Short mmCIF file of N, CA and C in Angstrom, two decimals:
data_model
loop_
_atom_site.label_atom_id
_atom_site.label_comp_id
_atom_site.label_asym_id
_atom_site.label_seq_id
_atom_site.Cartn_x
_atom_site.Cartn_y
_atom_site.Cartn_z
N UNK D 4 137.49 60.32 101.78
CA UNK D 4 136.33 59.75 102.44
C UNK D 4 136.00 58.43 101.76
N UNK D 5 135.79 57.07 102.82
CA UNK D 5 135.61 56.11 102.28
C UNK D 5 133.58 55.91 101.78
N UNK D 6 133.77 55.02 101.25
CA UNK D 6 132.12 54.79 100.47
C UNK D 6 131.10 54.83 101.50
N UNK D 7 131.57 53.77 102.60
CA UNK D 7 130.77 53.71 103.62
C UNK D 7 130.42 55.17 104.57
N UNK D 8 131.78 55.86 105.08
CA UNK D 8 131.42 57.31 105.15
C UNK D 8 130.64 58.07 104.74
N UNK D 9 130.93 58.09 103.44
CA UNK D 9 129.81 59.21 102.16
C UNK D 9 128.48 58.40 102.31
N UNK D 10 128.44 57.30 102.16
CA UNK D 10 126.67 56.81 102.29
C UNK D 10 126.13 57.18 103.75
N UNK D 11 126.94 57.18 105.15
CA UNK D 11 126.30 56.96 105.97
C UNK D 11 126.13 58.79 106.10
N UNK D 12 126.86 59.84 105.72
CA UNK D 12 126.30 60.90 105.63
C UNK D 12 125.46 61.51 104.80
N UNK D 13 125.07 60.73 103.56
CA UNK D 13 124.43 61.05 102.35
C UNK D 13 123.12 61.19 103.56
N UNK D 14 122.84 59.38 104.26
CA UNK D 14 121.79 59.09 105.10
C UNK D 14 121.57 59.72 106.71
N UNK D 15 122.47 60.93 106.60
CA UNK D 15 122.36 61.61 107.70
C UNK D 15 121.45 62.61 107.51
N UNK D 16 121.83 63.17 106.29
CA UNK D 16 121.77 64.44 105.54
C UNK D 16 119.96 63.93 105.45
N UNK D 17 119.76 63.16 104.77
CA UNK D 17 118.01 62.98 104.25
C UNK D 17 117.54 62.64 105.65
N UNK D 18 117.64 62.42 106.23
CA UNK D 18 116.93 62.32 107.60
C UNK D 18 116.37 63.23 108.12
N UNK D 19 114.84 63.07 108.27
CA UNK D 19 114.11 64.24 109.10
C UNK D 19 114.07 64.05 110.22
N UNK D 20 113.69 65.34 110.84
CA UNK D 20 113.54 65.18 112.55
C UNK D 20 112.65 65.88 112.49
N UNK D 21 111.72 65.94 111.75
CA UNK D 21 110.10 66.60 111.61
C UNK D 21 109.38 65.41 112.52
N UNK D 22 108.38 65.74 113.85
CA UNK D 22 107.34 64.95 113.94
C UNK D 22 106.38 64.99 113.46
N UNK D 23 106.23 63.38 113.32
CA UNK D 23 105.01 63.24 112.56
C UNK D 23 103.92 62.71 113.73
N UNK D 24 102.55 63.40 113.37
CA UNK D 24 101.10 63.37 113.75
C UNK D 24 100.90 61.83 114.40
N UNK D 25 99.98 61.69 115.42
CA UNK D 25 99.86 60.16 115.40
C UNK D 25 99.12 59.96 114.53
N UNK D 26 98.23 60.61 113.94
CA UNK D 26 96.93 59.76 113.54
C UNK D 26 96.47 61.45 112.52
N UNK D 27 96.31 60.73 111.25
CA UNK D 27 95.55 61.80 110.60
C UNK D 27 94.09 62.34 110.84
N UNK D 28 93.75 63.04 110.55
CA UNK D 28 92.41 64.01 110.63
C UNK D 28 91.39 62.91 109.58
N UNK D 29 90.20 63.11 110.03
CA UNK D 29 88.87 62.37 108.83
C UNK D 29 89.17 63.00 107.29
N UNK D 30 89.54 64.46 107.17
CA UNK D 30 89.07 65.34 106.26
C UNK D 30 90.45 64.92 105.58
N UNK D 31 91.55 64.72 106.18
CA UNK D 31 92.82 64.49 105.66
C UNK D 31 92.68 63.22 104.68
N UNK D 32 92.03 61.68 105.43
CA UNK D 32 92.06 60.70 105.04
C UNK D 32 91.05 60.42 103.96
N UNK D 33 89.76 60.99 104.16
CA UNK D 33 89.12 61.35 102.98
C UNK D 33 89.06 61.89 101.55
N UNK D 34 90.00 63.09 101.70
CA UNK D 34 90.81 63.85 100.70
C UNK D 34 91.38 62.64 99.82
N UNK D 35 92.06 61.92 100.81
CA UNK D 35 93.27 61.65 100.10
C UNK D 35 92.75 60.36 99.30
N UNK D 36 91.89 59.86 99.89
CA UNK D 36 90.80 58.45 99.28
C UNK D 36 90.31 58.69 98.17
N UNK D 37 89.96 60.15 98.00
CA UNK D 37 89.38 60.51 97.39
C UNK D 37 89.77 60.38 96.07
N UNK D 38 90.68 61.66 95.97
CA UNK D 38 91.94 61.74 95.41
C UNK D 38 92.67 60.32 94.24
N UNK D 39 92.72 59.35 95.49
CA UNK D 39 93.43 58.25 95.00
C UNK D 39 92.66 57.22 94.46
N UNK D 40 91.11 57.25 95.10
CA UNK D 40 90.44 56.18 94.49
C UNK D 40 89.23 56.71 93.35
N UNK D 41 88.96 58.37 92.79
CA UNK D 41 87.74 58.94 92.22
C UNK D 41 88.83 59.61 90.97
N UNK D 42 89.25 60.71 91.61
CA UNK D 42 89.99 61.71 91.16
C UNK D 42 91.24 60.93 89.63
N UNK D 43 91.68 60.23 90.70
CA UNK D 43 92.94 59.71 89.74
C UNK D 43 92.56 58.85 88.29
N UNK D 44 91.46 58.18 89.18
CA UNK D 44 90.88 56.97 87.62
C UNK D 44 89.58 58.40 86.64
N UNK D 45 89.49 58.73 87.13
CA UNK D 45 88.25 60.02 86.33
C UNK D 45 89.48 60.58 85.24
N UNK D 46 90.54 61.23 86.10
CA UNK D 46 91.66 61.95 85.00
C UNK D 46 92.02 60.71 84.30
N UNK D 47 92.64 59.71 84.32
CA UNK D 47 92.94 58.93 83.51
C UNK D 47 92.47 58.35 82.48
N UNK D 48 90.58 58.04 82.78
CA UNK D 48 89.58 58.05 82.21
C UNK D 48 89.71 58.91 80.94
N UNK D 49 89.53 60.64 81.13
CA UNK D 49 89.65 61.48 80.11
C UNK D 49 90.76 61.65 80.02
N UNK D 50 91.92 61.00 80.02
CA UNK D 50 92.99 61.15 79.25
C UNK D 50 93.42 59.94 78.49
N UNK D 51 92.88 58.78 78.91
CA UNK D 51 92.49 57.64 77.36
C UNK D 51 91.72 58.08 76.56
N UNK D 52 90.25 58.67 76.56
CA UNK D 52 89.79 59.09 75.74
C UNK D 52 89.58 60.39 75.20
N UNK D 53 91.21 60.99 75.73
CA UNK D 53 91.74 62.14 74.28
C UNK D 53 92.24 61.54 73.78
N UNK D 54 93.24 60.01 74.06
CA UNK D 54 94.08 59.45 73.23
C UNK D 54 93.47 58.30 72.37
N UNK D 55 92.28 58.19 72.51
CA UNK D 55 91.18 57.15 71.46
C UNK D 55 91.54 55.94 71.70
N UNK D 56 92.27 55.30 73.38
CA UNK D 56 92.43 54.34 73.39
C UNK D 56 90.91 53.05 73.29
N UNK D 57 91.37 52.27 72.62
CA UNK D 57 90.43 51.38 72.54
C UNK D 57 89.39 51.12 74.41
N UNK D 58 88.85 50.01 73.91
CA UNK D 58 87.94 49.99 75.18
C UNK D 58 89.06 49.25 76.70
N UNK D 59 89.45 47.93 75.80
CA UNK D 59 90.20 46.88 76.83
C UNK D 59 91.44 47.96 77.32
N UNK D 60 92.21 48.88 76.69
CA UNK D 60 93.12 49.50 76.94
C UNK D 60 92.32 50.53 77.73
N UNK D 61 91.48 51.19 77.85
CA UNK D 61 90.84 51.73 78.40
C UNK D 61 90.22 51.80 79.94
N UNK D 62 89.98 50.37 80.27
CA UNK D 62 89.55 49.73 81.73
C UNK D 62 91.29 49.72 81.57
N UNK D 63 91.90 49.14 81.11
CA UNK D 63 93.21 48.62 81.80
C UNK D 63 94.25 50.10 82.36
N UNK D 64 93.85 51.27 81.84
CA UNK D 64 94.78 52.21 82.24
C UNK D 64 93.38 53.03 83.43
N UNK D 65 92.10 52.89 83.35
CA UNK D 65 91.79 52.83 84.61
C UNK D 65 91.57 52.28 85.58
N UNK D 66 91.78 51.06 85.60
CA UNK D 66 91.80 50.01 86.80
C UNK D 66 93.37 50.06 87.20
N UNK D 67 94.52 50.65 86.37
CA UNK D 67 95.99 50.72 86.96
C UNK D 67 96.31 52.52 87.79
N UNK D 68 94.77 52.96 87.68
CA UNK D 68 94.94 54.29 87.92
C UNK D 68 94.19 54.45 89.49
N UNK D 69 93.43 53.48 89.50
CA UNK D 69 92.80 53.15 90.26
C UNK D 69 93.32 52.34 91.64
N UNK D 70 94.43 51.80 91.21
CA UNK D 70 95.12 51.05 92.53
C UNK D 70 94.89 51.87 93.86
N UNK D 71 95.19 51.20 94.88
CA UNK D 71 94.85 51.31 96.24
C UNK D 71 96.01 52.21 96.19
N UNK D 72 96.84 53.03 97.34
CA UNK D 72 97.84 53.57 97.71
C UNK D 72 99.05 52.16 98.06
N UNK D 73 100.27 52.73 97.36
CA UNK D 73 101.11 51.67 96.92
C UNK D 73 101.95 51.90 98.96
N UNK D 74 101.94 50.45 99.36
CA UNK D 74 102.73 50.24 100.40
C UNK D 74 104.09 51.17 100.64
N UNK D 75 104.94 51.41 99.40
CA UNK D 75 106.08 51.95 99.85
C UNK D 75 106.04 53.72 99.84
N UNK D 76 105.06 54.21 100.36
CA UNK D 76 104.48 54.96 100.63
C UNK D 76 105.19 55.23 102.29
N UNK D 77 104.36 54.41 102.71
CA UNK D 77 104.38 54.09 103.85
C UNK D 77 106.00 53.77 104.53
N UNK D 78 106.66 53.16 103.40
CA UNK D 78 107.80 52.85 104.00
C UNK D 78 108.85 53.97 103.47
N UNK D 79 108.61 54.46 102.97
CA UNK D 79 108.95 56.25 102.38
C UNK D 79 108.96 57.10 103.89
N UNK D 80 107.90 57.00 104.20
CA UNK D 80 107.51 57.98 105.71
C UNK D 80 107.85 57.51 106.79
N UNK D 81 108.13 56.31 106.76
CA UNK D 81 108.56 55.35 107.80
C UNK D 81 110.36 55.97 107.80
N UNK D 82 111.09 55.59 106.41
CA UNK D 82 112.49 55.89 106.43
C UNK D 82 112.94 57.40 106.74
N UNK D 83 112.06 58.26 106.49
CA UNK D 83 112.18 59.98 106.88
C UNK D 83 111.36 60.29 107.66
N UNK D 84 110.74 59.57 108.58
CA UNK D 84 109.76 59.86 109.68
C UNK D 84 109.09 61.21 109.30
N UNK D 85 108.48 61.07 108.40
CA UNK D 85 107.26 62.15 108.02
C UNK D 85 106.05 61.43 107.54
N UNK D 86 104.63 61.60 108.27
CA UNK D 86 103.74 61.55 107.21
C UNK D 86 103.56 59.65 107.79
N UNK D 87 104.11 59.44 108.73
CA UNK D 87 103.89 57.77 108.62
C UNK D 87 102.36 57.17 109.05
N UNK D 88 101.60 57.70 109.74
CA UNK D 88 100.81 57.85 110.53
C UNK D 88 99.48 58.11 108.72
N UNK D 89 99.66 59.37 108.31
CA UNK D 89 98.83 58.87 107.58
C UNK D 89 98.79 58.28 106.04
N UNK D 90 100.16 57.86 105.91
CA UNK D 90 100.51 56.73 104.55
C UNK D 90 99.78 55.83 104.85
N UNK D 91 100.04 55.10 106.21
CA UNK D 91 99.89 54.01 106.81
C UNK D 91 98.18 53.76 106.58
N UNK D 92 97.29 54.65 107.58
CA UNK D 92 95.69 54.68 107.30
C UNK D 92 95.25 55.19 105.84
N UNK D 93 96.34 55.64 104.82
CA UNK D 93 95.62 55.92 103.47
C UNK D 93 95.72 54.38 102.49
N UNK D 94 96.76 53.49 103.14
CA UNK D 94 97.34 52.44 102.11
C UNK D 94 96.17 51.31 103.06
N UNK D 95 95.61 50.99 104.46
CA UNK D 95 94.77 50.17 104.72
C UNK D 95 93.38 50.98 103.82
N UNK D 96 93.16 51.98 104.15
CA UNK D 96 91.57 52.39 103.69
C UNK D 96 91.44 52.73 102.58
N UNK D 97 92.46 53.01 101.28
CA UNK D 97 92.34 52.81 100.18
C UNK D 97 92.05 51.14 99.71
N UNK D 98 93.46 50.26 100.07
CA UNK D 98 93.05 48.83 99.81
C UNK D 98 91.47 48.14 100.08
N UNK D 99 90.96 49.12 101.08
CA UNK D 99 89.47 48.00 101.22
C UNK D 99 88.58 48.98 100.27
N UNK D 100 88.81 50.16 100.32
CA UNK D 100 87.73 50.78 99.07
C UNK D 100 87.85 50.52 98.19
N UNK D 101 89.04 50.18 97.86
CA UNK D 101 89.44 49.92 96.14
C UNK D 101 88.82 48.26 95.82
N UNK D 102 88.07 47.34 96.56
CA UNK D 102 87.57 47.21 95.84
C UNK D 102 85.99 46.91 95.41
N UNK D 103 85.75 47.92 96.05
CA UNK D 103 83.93 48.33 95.99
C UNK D 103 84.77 49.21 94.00
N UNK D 104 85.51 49.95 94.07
CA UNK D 104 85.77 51.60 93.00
C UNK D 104 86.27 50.12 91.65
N UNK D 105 86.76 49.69 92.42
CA UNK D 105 87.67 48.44 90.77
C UNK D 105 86.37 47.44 90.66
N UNK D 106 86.02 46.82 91.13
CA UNK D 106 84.51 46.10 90.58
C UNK D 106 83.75 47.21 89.86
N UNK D 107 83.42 48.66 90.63
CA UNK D 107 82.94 49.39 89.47
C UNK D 107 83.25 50.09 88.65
N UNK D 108 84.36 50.04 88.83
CA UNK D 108 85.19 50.79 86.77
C UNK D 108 85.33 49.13 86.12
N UNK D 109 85.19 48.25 86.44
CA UNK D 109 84.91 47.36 85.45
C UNK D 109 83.81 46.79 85.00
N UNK D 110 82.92 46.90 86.45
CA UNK D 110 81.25 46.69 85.33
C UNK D 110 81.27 48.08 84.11
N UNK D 111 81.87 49.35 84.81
CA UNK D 111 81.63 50.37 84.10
C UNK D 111 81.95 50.29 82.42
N UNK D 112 83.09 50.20 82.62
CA UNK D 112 83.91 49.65 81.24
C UNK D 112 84.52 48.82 80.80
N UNK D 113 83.97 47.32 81.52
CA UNK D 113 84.32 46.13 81.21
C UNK D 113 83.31 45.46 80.18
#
């Protein structure tokens, strides 16, 4: 079997034929906001300060914890057609919350 063969069945093989939802649920997209913009920088929060990171190291590993939902998310669900529908509305409605949540983890601990 040539290279091109084996890759184009490697990319047969990962291919879903799961449909995906048009449009996620409120409770879904909320969760997940949640999750990505409260949840994630709070744990990270108390897990710099079990590790006694200083202050500046401190905003800096929660403002990197804090990011919006990363685009290739989206293009993850896009390439296995799962889930595209709500990568897509978690990576726009994280990006505009994130930054009401990052102005305030840095007045917080800036």
């Amino acid at each position: 079997m040539d290279t091109s063969a084996a890759l184009a069945a490697l990319g047969a093989s990962l291919h879903r034929t799961a449909p995906s939802r048009a449009e996620p649920t409120e409770l879904e997209l909320a969760v997940i906001t949640a999750l990505k913009l409260v949840a994630q920088p709070v744990i990270a929060y108390a897990a710099g300060l079990a590790l006694h990171l200083s202050a500046p190291q401190l905003l800096a590993v929660v403002v990197c914890a804090g990011l919006p939902t990363a685009q290739n998310t989206f293009i993850f669900g896009q390439e296995y057609g799962v889930g595209e529908a709500v990568a897509n509305r978690a990576v726009v409605v994280t990006t505009t919350l994130s930054l009401a949540t990052l102005a305030a983890a840095a007045a917080l601990l800036g």
